[in-house]
Amino acid sequence: MSAVQITELTVHYGEVLALTGVDLRLEEGRVIGLLGTNGAGKSTLFNAVMGLVAPTRGRVEVLGGSSLAARQRGLVAFVPQSERIDTDFPVSVRDVVAMGRYGRLGVTRRLRAADRAAVDAAIARVGLTELADRQIGDLSGGQRKRAFVARGIAQDARLLLLDEPFAGVDVTSQALITRLLHELRDEGRTVLISTHDLAGVPALCDEVVLLHHRVVFQGDPAEALAPERLALAFVGPDVADAAHAPDPRPAQLRGDGPAPSEARDAGPAHPLDRTEEPA
């Protein structure tokens, strides 16, 4: 069974065309990078997989059923980009992670012993046990991101969607999150990551999807990062002539810039999250 099967997906926001004719199949037990410019449709694709946007045309199946059914069953988890989270919202790390259990609770919304154990185990797995009762807004950007990954683990989601997981994240947290995502993959879960960190893709991803309102490439990361492939997504297939289009790779991949490990400031985070529309 595929984790995601998308057929001829087209999505409009009014007169704006976000996605057109998207065909995409993602297998279970893979880490997949989703690359494209701002406005290429990445957020819309995430929303379609989560059942949050109605297609103009086409079908989206997630883990053998509809995207809406998968979300309602807690099979899909979303880790938001930190910058979209209100750090003043008064919840602790434990509260955020416990949200991953809400779909399993009854009408009383009270955590049972098994739920509390799952929350504690998820917090421990991301290395935040000592900070479990601290307010989410008091954490560093990397710590907040780890808390939201823990929420997906506590939820026991089979498909995890991550929006720019390394934006505003320190090098230590990036390494921890990368290792954790690989562990989840090895457990048979599927991880789809929207990222602009091209230099980190080869070590992170098993395959790459290039998106420019439609899928312009899907395959091996090394092939995806070739200039002529990246131009399809970052310049657009209509103008991506390798002989004339500029090399869209970051300086590190071209060999004329600093190492990609330099530099990430902490950024905000919070549970009331959702991807942007349109994209």
XYZ file of C-alpha atoms in Angstrom:
279
model
C 0.000 0.000 0.000
C 1.285 3.458 -0.914
C 1.438 6.153 1.736
C 0.132 8.740 -0.735
C -1.418 8.290 -4.171
C -2.382 11.458 -6.029
C -3.988 11.351 -9.468
C -4.553 14.346 -11.768
C -4.883 16.755 -8.848
C -5.848 20.308 -9.750
C -6.559 23.000 -7.143
C -7.745 26.569 -7.676
C -8.143 29.411 -5.179
C -10.703 31.471 -7.017
C -9.040 32.277 -10.326
C -5.564 31.405 -9.031
C -4.248 28.039 -10.189
C -2.202 26.467 -7.379
C -1.759 22.914 -8.681
C -2.490 21.369 -12.053
C -2.478 17.732 -13.111
C -0.372 16.501 -10.191
C 0.395 12.778 -10.320
C 2.387 11.558 -7.336
C 2.953 8.267 -5.524
C 4.864 8.089 -2.235
C 5.795 4.727 -0.784
C 5.842 3.864 2.909
C 9.095 3.953 4.840
C 10.693 6.845 2.917
C 11.920 10.358 3.649
C 10.904 12.544 0.703
C 11.994 16.109 0.097
C 9.515 18.492 -1.536
C 11.347 21.308 -3.312
C 10.075 24.344 -5.176
C 9.897 28.111 -5.055
C 7.500 30.047 -2.843
C 4.151 29.920 -4.594
C 4.909 26.667 -6.427
C 2.112 24.810 -4.624
C 3.923 23.045 -1.781
C 1.577 24.288 0.960
C -1.425 23.506 -1.213
C -0.134 19.977 -1.731
C 0.236 19.571 2.041
C -3.307 20.843 2.563
C -4.633 18.426 -0.056
C -2.895 15.492 1.636
C -4.425 16.563 4.962
C -7.892 16.947 3.460
C -7.980 20.685 4.156
C -8.572 21.855 0.599
C -11.131 20.676 -1.936
C -9.633 19.675 -5.289
C -11.013 21.223 -8.430
C -10.284 17.894 -10.070
C -8.490 14.658 -9.257
C -8.087 12.247 -6.346
C -5.946 12.085 -3.211
C -5.601 8.788 -1.342
C -3.681 8.513 1.914
C -2.794 5.110 3.364
C -5.501 3.388 1.371
C -8.360 5.798 2.079
C -9.379 9.412 1.623
C -7.160 12.194 2.934
C -9.935 13.350 5.254
C -10.413 9.859 6.704
C -6.669 9.488 7.285
C -6.530 12.790 9.152
C -9.584 11.948 11.239
C -7.994 8.620 12.205
C -4.824 10.389 13.312
C -2.708 8.769 10.596
C -1.339 12.116 9.375
C 0.628 14.589 11.486
C 1.799 18.078 10.547
C 4.880 19.821 11.943
C 4.508 23.544 11.169
C 7.121 26.098 10.265
C 8.115 27.812 13.508
C 7.546 31.328 12.216
C 3.792 30.646 11.984
C 3.368 29.894 15.696
C 2.328 32.289 18.465
C 4.960 31.922 21.184
C 2.756 33.714 23.724
C 0.125 30.979 23.708
C 0.200 29.609 27.318
C 0.850 25.881 26.843
C 3.686 23.671 28.033
C 5.728 21.227 26.002
C 3.725 18.411 27.578
C 0.454 20.101 26.555
C 1.612 20.404 22.947
C 2.713 16.774 22.734
C -0.511 15.607 24.428
C -2.484 17.160 21.577
C -1.299 14.239 19.512
C -3.476 11.972 21.658
C -6.711 13.965 21.385
C -8.082 11.884 18.531
C -7.916 8.801 20.762
C -9.722 10.304 23.730
C -13.385 10.035 24.578
C -15.841 12.865 25.107
C -14.220 13.789 28.429
C -10.909 14.557 26.699
C -9.050 13.147 29.698
C -5.695 11.478 29.228
C -5.574 7.889 30.394
C -2.498 6.174 31.774
C -1.607 4.819 28.313
C -1.919 8.317 26.817
C 0.306 9.864 29.461
C 2.875 7.111 28.920
C 2.838 7.735 25.149
C 3.330 11.476 25.725
C 6.233 10.931 28.110
C 7.869 8.450 25.727
C 7.587 10.867 22.803
C 9.057 13.721 24.848
C 11.947 11.515 25.926
C 12.582 10.431 22.371
C 13.207 14.007 21.242
C 15.333 14.779 24.301
C 12.989 17.233 26.035
C 12.142 15.405 29.267
C 13.758 18.053 31.471
C 11.783 20.775 29.659
C 8.424 18.981 29.561
C 6.667 21.461 31.866
C 8.220 24.581 30.394
C 6.047 26.936 28.324
C 6.523 26.297 24.606
C 7.329 29.958 23.955
C 10.318 29.817 26.301
C 12.150 27.198 24.225
C 14.699 27.749 21.481
C 13.615 27.327 17.872
C 15.178 23.877 17.658
C 13.565 22.727 20.896
C 10.143 23.916 19.754
C 10.510 22.039 16.490
C 11.401 18.885 18.408
C 8.285 19.321 20.548
C 6.088 19.297 17.458
C 7.850 16.224 16.097
C 7.122 14.607 19.476
C 3.443 15.478 19.017
C 3.424 13.478 15.771
C 5.151 10.567 17.492
C 2.644 10.582 20.362
C -0.121 10.624 17.770
C 1.398 7.464 16.249
C 0.985 8.999 12.794
C 2.068 6.920 9.805
C 2.611 9.972 7.591
C 4.418 13.068 8.848
C 4.413 16.358 6.932
C 7.102 18.853 7.920
C 7.193 22.457 6.718
C 10.754 23.852 6.706
C 11.880 21.781 9.727
C 15.339 23.364 9.845
C 14.372 27.028 9.536
C 15.663 28.843 12.609
C 17.119 25.633 14.052
C 20.580 25.249 15.597
C 23.013 22.670 14.218
C 22.595 20.332 17.215
C 18.821 20.224 16.865
C 19.118 19.749 13.102
C 21.290 16.675 13.603
C 18.927 15.293 16.251
C 15.836 15.872 14.095
C 17.522 14.294 11.058
C 18.458 11.199 13.068
C 14.951 10.981 14.486
C 13.301 11.247 11.060
C 15.511 8.435 9.791
C 14.488 6.307 12.770
C 10.812 6.940 12.008
C 11.426 5.975 8.388
C 13.099 2.758 9.506
C 9.944 2.000 11.520
C 7.961 2.134 8.278
C 6.606 5.670 8.554
C 6.631 8.102 5.657
C 8.069 11.599 6.040
C 7.363 14.369 3.517
C 9.468 17.490 4.047
C 9.038 20.870 2.386
C 12.438 22.542 2.498
C 14.614 25.220 0.929
C 17.762 23.749 2.518
C 19.053 22.188 -0.698
C 22.506 21.528 0.712
C 21.061 19.273 3.427
C 18.857 17.229 1.083
C 21.333 14.445 0.149
C 21.937 13.457 3.786
C 18.284 13.792 4.752
C 16.158 12.424 1.909
C 15.723 9.099 0.147
C 14.071 10.797 -2.805
C 13.060 14.254 -3.967
C 9.935 15.681 -5.590
C 10.377 18.907 -7.564
C 7.171 20.922 -7.775
C 6.225 23.834 -10.011
C 2.411 23.721 -9.842
C 2.827 20.149 -11.062
C 5.430 17.461 -10.431
C 8.362 18.169 -12.746
C 10.642 15.492 -11.298
C 10.605 12.656 -8.772
C 13.611 10.520 -8.018
C 17.117 10.322 -6.592
C 18.325 13.384 -4.624
C 21.592 13.617 -6.550
C 19.750 13.760 -9.861
C 17.192 16.206 -8.476
C 19.952 18.615 -7.454
C 21.477 18.767 -10.927
C 21.182 22.358 -12.229
C 19.014 21.388 -15.186
C 16.577 19.571 -12.862
C 16.409 22.340 -10.280
C 15.764 24.860 -13.030
C 12.508 23.042 -13.822
C 11.244 23.840 -10.323
C 12.949 27.134 -9.508
C 12.799 28.799 -12.907
C 9.872 26.878 -14.383
C 9.742 24.196 -17.072
C 8.718 26.694 -19.751
C 11.950 28.679 -19.421
C 14.339 26.103 -17.954
C 16.852 25.976 -20.762
C 20.036 24.655 -19.115
C 22.137 26.601 -21.565
C 20.647 29.944 -20.535
C 18.985 29.579 -17.128
C 21.130 30.537 -14.110
C 22.326 27.759 -11.805
C 19.636 27.707 -9.048
C 21.725 25.722 -6.569
C 22.951 27.374 -3.352
C 26.580 28.452 -3.194
C 27.552 25.427 -1.077
C 26.418 22.991 -3.760
C 28.186 24.986 -6.465
C 31.364 24.846 -4.405
C 31.762 28.612 -4.016
C 30.119 29.297 -0.654
C 30.307 28.494 3.089
C 29.397 25.138 4.565
C 25.653 24.562 5.081
C 26.120 23.840 8.791
C 26.677 27.528 9.581
C 24.024 29.456 11.196
C 20.483 29.099 12.185
C 18.840 31.427 14.701
C 16.056 30.246 16.910
C 12.516 30.854 15.643
C 9.050 30.687 17.277
C 6.538 27.772 17.598
C 2.887 26.914 18.691
C 0.074 24.338 18.515
C -2.561 26.303 16.644
C -0.929 25.727 13.284
C -1.864 25.398 9.636
C -0.158 25.757 6.295
C -0.496 28.915 4.230
C -2.945 29.336 1.375
C -2.605 29.870 -1.463
C 0.848 28.522 -2.359
